[in-house]
């Protein structure tokens, strides 16, 4: 292994927490699980009515036909559940069983799915027995059983065995949203079943929740991995947990309700007028609930987001780093925050000082999105600096992204301040203490001004600011300006302006051809957006 590779691994590993390192070592050792171990556990009876869970898409169509992530596949043999030709994320979805929470999927199809899965997936074999799919499936089975599904003895025995398996492989090596999903599943099982084993699960889950809720939900309400999609998913998780607490009449720390309310408020701030969220970091539409769904769910549990101010002033989310400004006919979201938690940056992109713009009733400047988690050139590009509405200096990346979910050396926000109508922040590129990008955002009634300042660049490197237009917006170059439908982008100090094609990725496995404005400059660029 070359020195550069060694340093890349070192600069990735050094941020891990001790529990992650120890857990990875433990997971590499041979395991001796008792595969024949079964449990015949009685069930607890809920004290109060379980509130309806969020409705999910009808992803199982019957007769072995499944549809996830814009891809439809027929699963007809045992081998198909783990087919090597199918992307891992699709296979994971196959084992989640979200359709058990679908209002349009019949009970017959749901029962068929559970029976098929039990027959085709032997204990501890295949994707379905990995901890993350285990976690989601355990929750989905319990949700259905609590909402009118009639579990067979075989299904209850399988469910208990799945919980045993999960409890033996909690994802301490990853932490973050994976650990939260594990914890939620064990919590659900501890509530649903009764007996000494169930009490152990419940105690473990409660201990982890007391630890992880304040760790993962920031003071401003955002989920600490800084993805709008994962924030929505984890907020639903937290609401589901509170639903179970209320149903089984358990004691709940007041902080859990406060965290849920703040999470709803955060999502309100981060939701566009069309009901969608900006696609910051790993984010895609169609895989998590939207704000209105979560707000309605929270209301049923007695939780509401705090009212959001509508005055023309910056709404800052300081711990997350995001901010919003609403003008006369536009809404703007900017990212002036860090890359995310150092010990789990797997869903982070090189998007510091990027933004999205929604104007005159439609999205105009958009994040390019996420179409895949597979290790490939497309995945690397979607995480790169060039794929975001920020400035790239030469061929340098803001952070040292590699593999599908790895980050070695990281960019840092080294200064950040704002008043009512302006935000200014400075990003320092990884490994280059002298290379910084400062962006000043200034907001007025019908106008946005961006001032980009690059310091410490190589003499021969060119700075490029990119503005990715939504596919429904057509930018037309006109001298030092670009007309984007009924918006005008004016550039000062530009050395070259081009309109280039790119692919917008609003959903997994979906690419739409669109156009981006690419502006070359040396040290300073002023962008004036007139609305």
XYZ file of C-alpha atoms in Angstrom:
531
model
C 0.000 0.000 0.000
C 1.353 3.404 -0.990
C 1.957 6.172 1.539
C -0.953 8.212 0.188
C -3.355 5.332 0.756
C -2.023 4.773 4.269
C -2.542 8.442 5.115
C -6.056 8.389 3.663
C -7.000 5.458 5.885
C -5.329 7.109 8.882
C -7.184 10.401 8.305
C -10.450 8.467 8.109
C -9.937 6.191 11.099
C -8.541 8.796 13.490
C -11.970 10.410 13.872
C -13.706 7.205 14.941
C -14.816 6.756 18.514
C -13.232 3.947 20.544
C -16.511 1.996 20.609
C -16.557 2.019 16.800
C -13.037 0.623 16.553
C -13.634 -2.037 19.201
C -16.920 -3.030 17.605
C -15.277 -3.392 14.188
C -12.632 -5.668 15.697
C -15.302 -7.715 17.457
C -17.345 -8.047 14.258
C -14.301 -9.375 12.426
C -13.990 -12.287 14.858
C -15.862 -15.579 14.392
C -19.352 -15.577 15.898
C -20.952 -18.477 17.719
C -24.648 -17.637 17.770
C -27.102 -20.334 18.755
C -29.000 -20.595 15.502
C -31.480 -23.075 16.936
C -32.370 -20.720 19.772
C -36.097 -19.913 19.771
C -38.343 -17.994 22.101
C -42.016 -18.436 22.890
C -42.796 -15.090 24.463
C -46.220 -13.852 25.576
C -47.406 -10.448 24.360
C -48.056 -7.278 26.332
C -51.423 -5.639 25.883
C -51.287 -1.917 25.032
C -52.888 0.237 27.730
C -53.991 2.946 25.299
C -54.930 2.998 21.645
C -51.996 2.916 19.251
C -52.193 5.929 16.945
C -52.086 5.048 13.227
C -48.576 4.985 11.860
C -47.664 6.808 8.669
C -48.971 5.242 5.476
C -46.298 3.702 3.227
C -46.280 2.946 -0.512
C -47.639 -0.382 -1.753
C -44.187 -1.672 -2.676
C -45.161 -5.370 -2.716
C -47.571 -6.001 -5.563
C -48.100 -9.709 -4.934
C -46.848 -12.792 -6.789
C -43.269 -11.944 -5.867
C -43.281 -8.546 -7.609
C -41.650 -5.643 -5.736
C -41.126 -1.995 -6.627
C -38.587 0.205 -4.828
C -36.396 3.158 -5.757
C -37.864 3.428 -9.259
C -37.020 -0.182 -10.077
C -39.420 -3.159 -10.311
C -38.152 -6.734 -9.826
C -39.816 -10.133 -9.518
C -38.463 -12.265 -6.668
C -39.304 -15.864 -7.490
C -36.509 -17.949 -5.912
C -34.641 -18.000 -2.619
C -31.526 -16.735 -4.375
C -33.366 -13.645 -5.645
C -33.554 -12.202 -2.120
C -29.765 -11.762 -2.250
C -29.121 -11.411 -5.998
C -25.626 -10.048 -6.627
C -26.774 -8.237 -9.795
C -29.158 -6.008 -7.822
C -27.856 -2.960 -5.889
C -27.495 -3.445 -2.150
C -29.855 -0.603 -1.255
C -32.665 -2.139 -3.343
C -32.108 -5.499 -1.665
C -32.207 -3.832 1.735
C -35.589 -2.296 0.838
C -36.767 -5.757 -0.178
C -36.182 -6.922 3.398
C -37.661 -3.851 5.161
C -41.333 -4.789 4.563
C -42.511 -1.162 4.628
C -45.623 -2.192 2.700
C -47.008 -3.725 5.911
C -47.843 -0.097 6.778
C -49.529 0.505 3.417
C -53.247 1.268 3.579
C -53.725 0.006 0.029
C -51.995 -3.362 0.397
C -54.386 -6.180 1.304
C -53.947 -8.398 4.354
C -53.627 -11.403 2.045
C -50.620 -9.852 0.286
C -49.078 -8.837 3.619
C -49.437 -12.357 4.998
C -47.979 -13.744 1.775
C -44.946 -11.470 2.140
C -44.234 -12.605 5.705
C -44.643 -16.277 4.787
C -42.438 -15.938 1.703
C -39.756 -14.183 3.693
C -39.701 -16.803 6.475
C -39.549 -19.670 3.949
C -36.831 -18.126 1.766
C -34.509 -16.568 4.361
C -32.968 -19.093 6.772
C -31.817 -17.831 10.159
C -28.639 -15.716 10.029
C -28.302 -15.985 6.243
C -28.346 -13.173 3.719
C -29.131 -9.468 3.625
C -32.311 -9.882 5.641
C -30.352 -10.875 8.729
C -28.033 -7.876 8.667
C -28.796 -5.478 11.535
C -30.229 -2.545 9.577
C -32.825 -4.497 7.536
C -33.566 -6.539 10.667
C -34.316 -3.306 12.532
C -36.745 -1.933 9.981
C -38.503 -5.256 9.405
C -38.969 -5.931 13.143
C -40.655 -2.544 13.515
C -42.833 -3.041 10.434
C -44.020 -6.478 11.578
C -44.902 -5.130 15.034
C -46.671 -2.109 13.559
C -48.867 -4.368 11.461
C -49.604 -6.748 14.334
C -50.631 -3.772 16.489
C -52.831 -2.363 13.727
C -55.004 -5.393 13.074
C -52.689 -7.944 11.508
C -53.165 -11.479 12.771
C -49.735 -13.014 13.477
C -49.308 -16.745 13.174
C -47.377 -18.645 15.838
C -44.610 -19.139 13.291
C -44.464 -15.392 12.587
C -44.246 -14.519 16.296
C -41.507 -17.097 16.821
C -39.609 -15.729 13.812
C -40.040 -12.172 15.070
C -38.612 -13.062 18.481
C -35.683 -14.829 16.831
C -35.003 -11.782 14.675
C -34.874 -9.577 17.779
C -32.408 -11.985 19.407
C -30.227 -11.777 16.307
C -30.403 -7.977 16.227
C -29.574 -7.651 19.921
C -26.373 -9.624 19.268
C -25.180 -7.315 16.473
C -26.101 -3.751 17.432
C -24.243 -1.438 15.023
C -21.876 0.255 17.449
C -19.274 0.244 14.668
C -21.414 2.756 12.733
C -23.442 4.611 15.391
C -25.638 7.426 14.009
C -28.891 6.613 12.242
C -28.072 2.881 12.128
C -27.742 2.684 15.906
C -30.979 4.649 16.261
C -32.805 2.203 13.977
C -31.426 -0.746 15.970
C -32.502 0.888 19.222
C -35.983 1.651 17.955
C -36.494 -1.985 16.886
C -35.334 -3.351 20.241
C -37.583 -0.813 21.986
C -40.587 -1.887 19.910
C -39.860 -5.544 20.691
C -39.442 -4.817 24.410
C -42.872 -3.174 24.446
C -44.596 -5.754 22.234
C -43.369 -8.898 24.019
C -43.576 -9.714 27.727
C -41.161 -11.586 29.988
C -37.554 -11.437 31.217
C -36.056 -11.373 27.709
C -38.401 -8.588 26.628
C -37.591 -6.622 29.796
C -33.886 -6.845 28.913
C -34.593 -5.509 25.423
C -36.648 -2.661 26.826
C -33.969 -1.720 29.369
C -31.245 -1.768 26.688
C -33.309 0.368 24.331
C -34.257 2.903 26.993
C -30.620 3.283 28.022
C -29.563 3.857 24.408
C -32.410 6.289 23.721
C -31.504 8.413 26.735
C -27.991 8.558 25.251
C -28.762 8.906 21.548
C -31.709 11.323 21.370
C -29.708 14.309 22.725
C -26.674 13.134 20.749
C -28.399 12.849 17.386
C -30.987 15.644 17.603
C -29.184 18.972 17.795
C -30.251 21.960 19.877
C -31.801 23.592 16.794
C -33.844 20.426 16.122
C -31.851 19.057 13.183
C -30.569 15.509 12.938
C -26.805 15.610 13.309
C -25.986 13.853 10.012
C -27.348 16.986 8.296
C -29.351 15.254 5.566
C -32.904 16.500 5.059
C -33.991 12.971 4.109
C -32.431 11.288 7.138
C -33.810 14.047 9.346
C -37.343 13.186 8.183
C -36.707 9.455 8.676
C -35.299 9.907 12.184
C -38.103 12.276 13.131
C -40.612 9.598 12.138
C -38.602 7.125 14.229
C -38.797 9.411 17.250
C -42.550 9.923 16.797
C -43.036 6.149 16.473
C -41.167 5.647 19.753
C -43.341 8.250 21.496
C -46.420 6.514 20.055
C -45.301 3.254 21.673
C -44.554 4.994 24.960
C -48.051 6.435 25.077
C -49.663 3.161 23.990
C -47.946 1.114 26.703
C -48.174 3.898 29.300
C -44.411 4.041 29.901
C -42.557 6.877 31.558
C -41.036 9.218 29.006
C -38.362 11.850 29.619
C -39.736 15.293 28.792
C -36.658 15.810 26.623
C -37.980 13.273 24.084
C -41.121 15.318 23.460
C -39.064 18.511 23.259
C -36.673 16.897 20.770
C -39.594 15.759 18.596
C -41.216 19.211 18.613
C -37.909 20.872 17.727
C -37.344 18.320 14.952
C -40.727 19.259 13.468
C -39.877 22.961 13.704
C -36.532 22.343 11.964
C -38.307 20.540 9.155
C -40.785 23.385 8.790
C -37.908 25.818 8.269
C -36.271 23.423 5.807
C -39.370 22.785 3.669
C -39.995 24.595 0.383
C -43.396 26.071 -0.498
C -44.030 23.028 -2.724
C -43.724 20.727 0.313
C -40.305 19.324 -0.604
C -37.024 19.852 1.251
C -33.693 20.978 -0.243
C -31.556 17.965 -1.172
C -28.608 18.728 1.087
C -26.050 15.924 1.566
C -27.376 12.394 0.881
C -31.000 13.189 0.167
C -33.667 12.031 -2.263
C -37.403 12.367 -2.650
C -39.791 9.454 -2.268
C -37.973 7.626 0.542
C -39.019 9.590 3.635
C -42.142 11.389 4.863
C -42.681 15.074 4.167
C -43.309 17.808 6.717
C -47.103 17.810 6.446
C -47.246 14.055 7.090
C -44.975 14.329 10.122
C -46.796 17.388 11.441
C -50.149 15.578 11.276
C -48.641 12.523 12.972
C -47.124 14.674 15.696
C -50.472 16.375 16.301
C -52.071 12.991 17.005
C -49.417 12.453 19.672
C -49.939 15.889 21.204
C -46.824 17.397 19.618
C -46.605 20.508 17.468
C -43.768 22.468 15.878
C -43.159 25.936 17.218
C -44.658 28.665 15.052
C -42.193 29.947 12.465
C -41.615 33.676 12.053
C -42.435 35.003 8.595
C -40.715 38.392 8.823
C -37.995 39.227 6.315
C -35.052 38.125 8.432
C -32.680 35.181 8.353
C -33.980 32.099 10.129
C -30.795 30.521 11.434
C -30.265 26.909 12.482
C -26.851 27.427 14.067
C -26.032 23.876 15.186
C -26.987 22.403 11.806
C -25.416 25.296 9.942
C -28.380 25.841 7.638
C -30.304 29.081 7.264
C -33.355 30.353 5.397
C -34.466 33.711 4.075
C -37.872 34.544 2.593
C -38.056 37.528 0.262
C -41.050 39.066 -1.444
C -41.327 36.298 -4.019
C -38.632 33.785 -3.118
C -37.281 31.443 -0.451
C -33.579 30.695 -0.069
C -31.757 27.980 1.893
C -28.014 28.137 2.523
C -25.480 25.775 4.046
C -22.932 27.472 6.275
C -22.279 24.511 8.566
C -19.716 21.803 9.156
C -19.596 18.533 7.260
C -21.422 16.706 10.059
C -20.365 14.516 12.976
C -16.703 13.635 12.522
C -17.182 10.023 13.559
C -19.946 9.329 11.002
C -19.663 11.532 7.872
C -20.793 8.792 5.462
C -23.754 10.794 4.120
C -21.817 14.059 3.765
C -21.154 15.893 0.504
C -18.723 18.652 -0.467
C -21.467 21.283 -0.337
C -20.268 23.907 2.133
C -21.590 27.385 1.296
C -24.012 25.888 -1.234
C -27.677 26.818 -1.507
C -31.084 26.208 -3.057
C -33.428 28.899 -4.408
C -37.203 28.652 -4.834
C -38.666 31.668 -6.616
C -41.964 32.756 -8.129
C -43.683 29.485 -7.336
C -41.055 27.007 -8.540
C -37.597 25.594 -7.738
C -34.886 27.471 -9.657
C -31.436 26.625 -8.250
C -31.339 23.089 -6.844
C -28.934 20.672 -5.241
C -28.123 17.933 -7.726
C -29.416 15.160 -5.416
C -28.529 11.517 -4.858
C -29.271 8.726 -7.324
C -27.160 5.876 -5.957
C -25.234 4.526 -2.971
C -23.250 2.121 -5.142
C -19.468 2.593 -5.299
C -19.129 4.122 -8.764
C -18.154 7.289 -10.618
C -21.710 8.608 -10.350
C -21.690 8.270 -6.562
C -18.353 10.081 -6.313
C -19.557 12.916 -8.547
C -22.768 13.428 -6.596
C -20.722 13.918 -3.428
C -18.151 16.185 -5.115
C -17.711 19.960 -4.909
C -18.543 20.274 -8.615
C -22.021 18.823 -8.028
C -23.065 21.628 -5.677
C -23.959 25.315 -5.821
C -20.705 26.511 -4.353
C -17.190 27.369 -5.581
C -14.539 24.852 -6.588
C -10.919 25.992 -6.743
C -9.014 24.198 -9.480
C -9.499 20.439 -9.175
C -9.518 20.586 -5.381
C -12.328 19.036 -3.385
C -13.510 20.751 -0.209
C -13.147 17.486 1.726
C -11.297 14.276 0.903
C -14.237 12.079 -0.075
C -13.520 8.500 -1.102
C -15.210 5.126 -1.473
C -19.005 5.299 -1.254
C -19.304 6.622 2.320
C -15.825 7.678 3.423
C -14.254 11.032 4.248
C -10.604 11.437 5.262
C -9.398 15.031 5.723
C -12.285 17.481 6.108
C -13.059 21.046 5.165
C -14.022 23.293 8.080
C -16.183 26.359 8.512
C -13.711 28.613 10.303
C -15.946 31.663 10.704
C -19.695 32.299 10.494
C -21.818 35.312 11.399
C -25.079 36.891 10.338
C -27.463 39.755 10.893
C -31.079 40.062 9.816
C -30.381 40.175 6.078
C -26.883 38.822 5.531
C -24.781 35.760 6.299
C -21.026 35.473 5.827
C -19.019 32.279 6.325
C -15.565 31.012 5.454
C -14.708 27.456 4.438
C -11.128 26.166 4.663
C -10.314 23.381 2.207
C -8.831 20.154 3.561
C -5.051 19.897 3.765
C -4.554 23.491 2.640
C -4.539 25.910 5.559
C -4.138 28.899 3.252
C -6.915 27.979 0.793
C -10.225 29.462 1.890
C -13.542 30.323 0.305
C -15.580 33.093 1.883
C -19.140 33.627 0.689
C -21.292 36.567 1.729
C -25.044 36.244 1.191
C -27.022 39.506 1.152
C -30.833 39.485 0.873
C -33.239 42.182 -0.215
C -36.884 42.307 -1.216
C -36.394 41.258 -4.848
C -32.660 40.684 -4.984
C -29.935 38.337 -3.716
C -26.233 39.177 -3.845
C -23.448 36.644 -3.389
C -19.844 37.737 -2.923
C -17.248 34.972 -3.255
C -13.657 35.570 -2.157
C -10.919 32.978 -2.714
C -7.660 33.305 -0.789
C -4.567 31.122 -1.000
C -5.285 29.629 -4.431
C -2.508 28.291 -6.638
C -1.440 30.829 -9.245
C -2.589 28.616 -12.116
C -5.844 27.337 -10.583
C -9.204 28.663 -11.747
C -12.131 29.177 -9.418
C -15.529 28.030 -10.712
C -18.865 28.972 -9.161
C -21.722 26.701 -10.205
C -25.460 27.277 -10.200
C -27.458 24.141 -11.011
C -30.815 24.990 -12.542
C -33.899 22.846 -12.070
C -34.687 20.884 -15.265
C -37.778 23.039 -15.836
C -35.658 26.223 -15.901
C -33.815 27.189 -19.101
C -30.780 29.478 -18.604
C -29.745 31.636 -21.587
C -26.339 33.351 -21.719
C -26.417 37.077 -22.484
C -22.967 38.672 -22.148
C -22.069 38.869 -18.452
C -25.593 37.831 -17.519
C -27.726 34.736 -17.666
C -31.487 34.908 -18.046
C -33.123 31.951 -16.308
C -36.777 32.185 -17.294
C -37.892 35.330 -15.430
C -34.802 35.610 -13.188
C -31.594 37.421 -14.075
C -28.106 36.408 -12.895
C -25.468 39.155 -13.308
C -21.782 38.404 -12.714
C -18.957 40.853 -11.940
C -15.267 39.882 -12.314
C -16.078 36.727 -14.276
C -13.435 35.595 -16.772
C -15.690 33.040 -18.474
C -19.367 32.068 -18.281
C -20.831 28.927 -19.819
C -24.072 26.990 -19.627
C -23.358 23.255 -19.335
C -25.476 20.130 -19.136
C -25.684 18.105 -15.943
C -27.923 15.385 -14.509
C -30.355 16.245 -11.739
C -30.996 13.293 -9.391
C -34.142 13.996 -7.335
C -34.751 10.297 -6.585
C -32.759 7.085 -6.464
C -32.178 5.641 -9.933
C -33.621 8.729 -11.610
C -31.581 11.166 -13.692
C -32.998 14.222 -15.464
C -31.006 16.276 -17.935
C -30.709 19.892 -16.813
C -28.366 22.850 -17.192
C -25.937 24.605 -14.879
C -24.317 28.025 -15.046
C -20.534 27.729 -14.607
C -18.667 30.954 -13.888
C -14.872 31.119 -13.904
C -13.066 33.828 -11.945
C -9.766 34.409 -10.183
C -10.093 35.802 -6.662
C -13.439 37.565 -6.321
C -16.849 37.084 -7.918
C -20.022 39.048 -7.288
C -23.289 37.414 -8.324
C -26.409 39.565 -8.416
C -29.679 37.614 -8.697
C -32.657 39.774 -9.596
C -36.094 38.357 -9.064
